[in-house]
PDB file of C-alpha atoms in Angstrom:
ATOM      1  CA  MET A   1      36.328  -5.231  33.403  1.00 51.00           C
ATOM      2  CA  LYS A   2      32.495  -4.937  32.097  1.00 53.00           C
ATOM      3  CA  LYS A   3      31.774  -1.430  30.763  1.00 56.00           C
ATOM      4  CA  THR A   4      27.882  -0.401  31.224  1.00 57.00           C
ATOM      5  CA  LEU A   5      25.829   1.017  28.686  1.00 50.00           C
ATOM      6  CA  ASN A   6      26.531   4.862  28.502  1.00 60.00           C
ATOM      7  CA  ALA A   7      23.387   6.721  29.905  1.00 58.00           C
ATOM      8  CA  LYS A   8      23.416   8.823  26.271  1.00 63.00           C
ATOM      9  CA  ALA A   9      23.481   5.444  24.560  1.00 58.00           C
ATOM     10  CA  PHE A  10      20.436   3.924  25.942  1.00 58.00           C
ATOM     11  CA  PRO A  11      17.725   6.845  24.559  1.00 60.00           C
ATOM     12  CA  LEU A  12      19.370   6.226  21.050  1.00 61.00           C
ATOM     13  CA  LEU A  13      19.116   2.717  21.120  1.00 56.00           C
ATOM     14  CA  THR A  14      15.475   2.672  22.282  1.00 60.00           C
ATOM     15  CA  VAL A  15      14.877   5.054  19.466  1.00 54.00           C
ATOM     16  CA  CYS A  16      16.868   2.819  16.907  1.00 49.00           C
ATOM     17  CA  VAL A  17      14.741  -0.353  18.071  1.00 51.00           C
ATOM     18  CA  MET A  18      11.336   1.234  17.553  1.00 56.00           C
ATOM     19  CA  LEU A  19      12.136   2.820  14.316  1.00 57.00           C
ATOM     20  CA  LEU A  20      13.208  -0.676  12.990  1.00 53.00           C
ATOM     21  CA  LEU A  21      10.772  -2.642  14.820  1.00 49.00           C
ATOM     22  CA  PRO A  22       7.903  -1.948  11.917  1.00 52.00           C
ATOM     23  CA  VAL A  23      10.202  -2.494   9.278  1.00 49.00           C
ATOM     24  CA  PHE A  24      11.224  -5.913  10.582  1.00 46.00           C
ATOM     25  CA  CYS A  25       7.273  -6.500  10.804  1.00 45.00           C
ATOM     26  CA  ALA A  26       6.451  -5.879   7.314  1.00 46.00           C
ATOM     27  CA  CYS A  27       8.831  -7.533   6.108  1.00 46.00           C
ATOM     28  CA  THR A  28       7.842 -10.888   7.702  1.00 40.00           C
ATOM     29  CA  SER A  29       4.202 -10.565   7.176  1.00 46.00           C
ATOM     30  CA  SER A  30       2.752 -13.697   5.758  1.00 44.00           C
ATOM     31  CA  THR A  31       0.592 -12.029   3.663  1.00 73.00           C
ATOM     32  CA  ASP A  32       1.746 -10.215   0.323  1.00 92.00           C
ATOM     33  CA  LEU A  33       1.003  -6.424  -0.940  1.00 94.00           C
ATOM     34  CA  GLU A  34      -1.803  -7.819  -3.278  1.00 95.00           C
ATOM     35  CA  THR A  35      -3.886  -9.498  -1.224  1.00 95.00           C
ATOM     36  CA  GLN A  36      -3.479  -6.325   1.517  1.00 95.00           C
ATOM     37  CA  VAL A  37      -4.537  -3.709  -1.154  1.00 96.00           C
ATOM     38  CA  SER A  38      -7.326  -6.324  -2.592  1.00 96.00           C
ATOM     39  CA  GLY A  39     -10.665  -5.461  -1.561  1.00 96.00           C
ATOM     40  CA  LYS A  40     -13.430  -2.271  -1.603  1.00 96.00           C
ATOM     41  CA  TRP A  41     -12.013   0.853  -1.158  1.00 97.00           C
ATOM     42  CA  GLN A  42     -13.916   4.310  -0.749  1.00 95.00           C
ATOM     43  CA  ARG A  43     -12.810   7.294  -2.386  1.00 94.00           C
ATOM     44  CA  THR A  44     -11.962  10.151   0.168  1.00 92.00           C
ATOM     45  CA  GLN A  45     -13.029  12.841  -2.101  1.00 88.00           C
ATOM     46  CA  GLY A  46     -16.050  12.142  -4.513  1.00 81.00           C
ATOM     47  CA  ASP A  47     -18.314   9.347  -4.354  1.00 84.00           C
ATOM     48  CA  GLY A  48     -17.413   5.880  -5.251  1.00 91.00           C
ATOM     49  CA  ILE A  49     -16.084   2.478  -4.464  1.00 94.00           C
ATOM     50  CA  VAL A  50     -12.990   1.390  -6.126  1.00 96.00           C
ATOM     51  CA  ASP A  51     -12.849  -2.630  -6.295  1.00 97.00           C
ATOM     52  CA  ILE A  52      -9.657  -3.958  -6.245  1.00 97.00           C
ATOM     53  CA  ASN A  53      -8.744  -7.911  -6.800  1.00 97.00           C
ATOM     54  CA  LEU A  54      -5.120  -8.703  -7.182  1.00 96.00           C
ATOM     55  CA  SER A  55      -5.146 -11.498  -4.936  1.00 93.00           C
ATOM     56  CA  ALA A  56      -7.115 -14.151  -7.343  1.00 92.00           C
ATOM     57  CA  THR A  57      -7.495 -14.376 -10.957  1.00 93.00           C
ATOM     58  CA  PRO A  58      -8.790 -12.890 -13.122  1.00 94.00           C
ATOM     59  CA  LYS A  59      -7.334  -9.983 -11.265  1.00 96.00           C
ATOM     60  CA  THR A  60      -9.207  -6.565 -11.656  1.00 96.00           C
ATOM     61  CA  VAL A  61      -9.678  -3.143 -10.680  1.00 96.00           C
ATOM     62  CA  VAL A  62     -13.043  -1.910 -10.961  1.00 95.00           C
ATOM     63  CA  LEU A  63     -13.196   2.144 -11.343  1.00 92.00           C
ATOM     64  CA  ASP A  64     -16.243   4.376 -11.782  1.00 89.00           C
ATOM     65  CA  GLY A  65     -18.363   0.941 -13.095  1.00 91.00           C
ATOM     66  CA  GLN A  66     -15.798   0.379 -15.710  1.00 92.00           C
ATOM     67  CA  SER A  67     -13.569  -3.275 -15.166  1.00 94.00           C
ATOM     68  CA  TYR A  68     -10.225  -3.393 -16.123  1.00 94.00           C
ATOM     69  CA  THR A  69      -8.021  -6.486 -16.374  1.00 94.00           C
ATOM     70  CA  ALA A  70      -5.095  -5.874 -14.382  1.00 95.00           C
ATOM     71  CA  GLU A  71      -1.742  -7.276 -14.509  1.00 96.00           C
ATOM     72  CA  ILE A  72       0.953  -7.337 -11.650  1.00 96.00           C
ATOM     73  CA  GLU A  73       3.856  -5.141 -13.191  1.00 96.00           C
ATOM     74  CA  GLY A  74       5.891  -4.912  -9.938  1.00 95.00           C
ATOM     75  CA  VAL A  75       5.886  -4.981  -6.298  1.00 95.00           C
ATOM     76  CA  ASP A  76       7.724  -2.999  -3.951  1.00 96.00           C
ATOM     77  CA  LYS A  77       7.925  -3.539  -0.548  1.00 94.00           C
ATOM     78  CA  GLY A  78      10.298  -0.857   0.493  1.00 94.00           C
ATOM     79  CA  THR A  79       7.573   1.776  -0.420  1.00 95.00           C
ATOM     80  CA  TYR A  80       4.574  -0.917  -0.117  1.00 96.00           C
ATOM     81  CA  THR A  81       3.536  -0.017  -3.822  1.00 97.00           C
ATOM     82  CA  VAL A  82       2.001  -2.439  -6.055  1.00 97.00           C
ATOM     83  CA  LYS A  83       2.121  -1.381  -9.790  1.00 97.00           C
ATOM     84  CA  VAL A  84      -0.674  -2.936 -12.164  1.00 97.00           C
ATOM     85  CA  LYS A  85      -0.739  -2.493 -16.066  1.00 97.00           C
ATOM     86  CA  VAL A  86      -4.384  -1.800 -16.706  1.00 96.00           C
ATOM     87  CA  GLN A  87      -5.803  -1.781 -20.597  1.00 88.00           C
ATOM     88  CA  PRO A  88      -8.626   0.670 -21.063  1.00 86.00           C
ATOM     89  CA  THR A  89     -11.175  -0.136 -23.569  1.00 81.00           C
ATOM     90  CA  SER A  90      -9.593   2.589 -25.783  1.00 82.00           C
ATOM     91  CA  GLY A  91      -6.172   3.584 -26.331  1.00 83.00           C
ATOM     92  CA  ASP A  92      -2.710   2.119 -25.117  1.00 91.00           C
ATOM     93  CA  ALA A  93      -2.314   0.318 -21.872  1.00 94.00           C
ATOM     94  CA  GLU A  94      -1.701   2.132 -18.724  1.00 95.00           C
ATOM     95  CA  ILE A  95       0.511   1.563 -15.480  1.00 97.00           C
ATOM     96  CA  TRP A  96      -1.489   2.360 -11.999  1.00 97.00           C
ATOM     97  CA  SER A  97       0.195   2.062  -8.728  1.00 98.00           C
ATOM     98  CA  LEU A  98      -1.524   1.596  -5.375  1.00 98.00           C
ATOM     99  CA  SER A  99       0.641   2.670  -2.405  1.00 97.00           C
ATOM    100  CA  GLN A 100       0.008   1.846   1.270  1.00 97.00           C
ATOM    101  CA  LYS A 101       0.401   4.680   3.276  1.00 97.00           C
ATOM    102  CA  TRP A 102       0.790   3.645   6.974  1.00 95.00           C
ATOM    103  CA  ASN A 103      -0.478   5.732  10.276  1.00 92.00           C
ATOM    104  CA  ASP A 104       1.796   6.386  12.878  1.00 93.00           C
ATOM    105  CA  ASN A 105       1.143   3.444  15.122  1.00 92.00           C
ATOM    106  CA  GLY A 106       1.088   0.992  11.995  1.00 89.00           C
ATOM    107  CA  SER A 107      -2.268  -0.477  12.793  1.00 92.00           C
ATOM    108  CA  SER A 108      -4.060   0.341   9.396  1.00 93.00           C
ATOM    109  CA  PHE A 109      -3.345   2.428   6.082  1.00 96.00           C
ATOM    110  CA  LYS A 110      -4.794   4.063   3.487  1.00 96.00           C
ATOM    111  CA  LEU A 111      -4.239   3.595  -0.103  1.00 97.00           C
ATOM    112  CA  ALA A 112      -2.698   6.582  -2.453  1.00 97.00           C
ATOM    113  CA  PHE A 113      -4.076   5.387  -5.962  1.00 97.00           C
ATOM    114  CA  ARG A 114      -2.305   6.786  -8.918  1.00 97.00           C
ATOM    115  CA  HIS A 115      -4.095   6.554 -12.377  1.00 94.00           C
ATOM    116  CA  ASN A 116      -4.704   8.519 -15.551  1.00 87.00           C
ATOM    117  CA  GLY A 117      -2.351  11.278 -14.426  1.00 90.00           C
ATOM    118  CA  THR A 118      -3.991  11.957 -10.760  1.00 93.00           C
ATOM    119  CA  THR A 119      -3.549  10.637  -7.488  1.00 95.00           C
ATOM    120  CA  GLU A 120      -6.570   9.708  -5.073  1.00 95.00           C
ATOM    121  CA  THR A 121      -6.421   8.635  -1.584  1.00 96.00           C
ATOM    122  CA  LEU A 122      -8.413   5.593  -0.537  1.00 97.00           C
ATOM    123  CA  VAL A 123      -9.967   4.348   2.806  1.00 96.00           C
ATOM    124  CA  PRO A 124     -11.409   0.997   3.329  1.00 94.00           C
ATOM    125  CA  ALA A 125     -15.074   0.968   2.105  1.00 92.00           C
ATOM    126  CA  GLY A 126     -17.594   1.724   5.210  1.00 75.00           C
ATOM    127  CA  LYS A 127     -14.451   3.783   6.814  1.00 61.00           C
ATOM    128  CA  SER A 128     -14.394   7.037   5.168  1.00 49.00           C
TER     129      SER A 128
END
């Protein structure tokens, strides 16, 4: 005798599939995080463009007109975060992080950019 799905189980199963689908899509993406965060980004507070190039050599981050050589320290696909080590012109090397913050439907993201003890939100240049 075959059992049919319980009417209460179907909505739960549907919700689980909907929640897990973006995770599976992100894991199978052919573009790595370093490439996804690379490009020109507009600050949401204040003026200025942050130019991130982690997909080619030399890897750089240009912030406030100052170019920093960047070395990838780690990539966390679970939190959509790339950590880079930069060497300021004076002082010790610093670890900066770039985390993707996806919108509700998973079609686009902003960046949470943590550097110099601050966090700011970046959006693709031209879309602020």
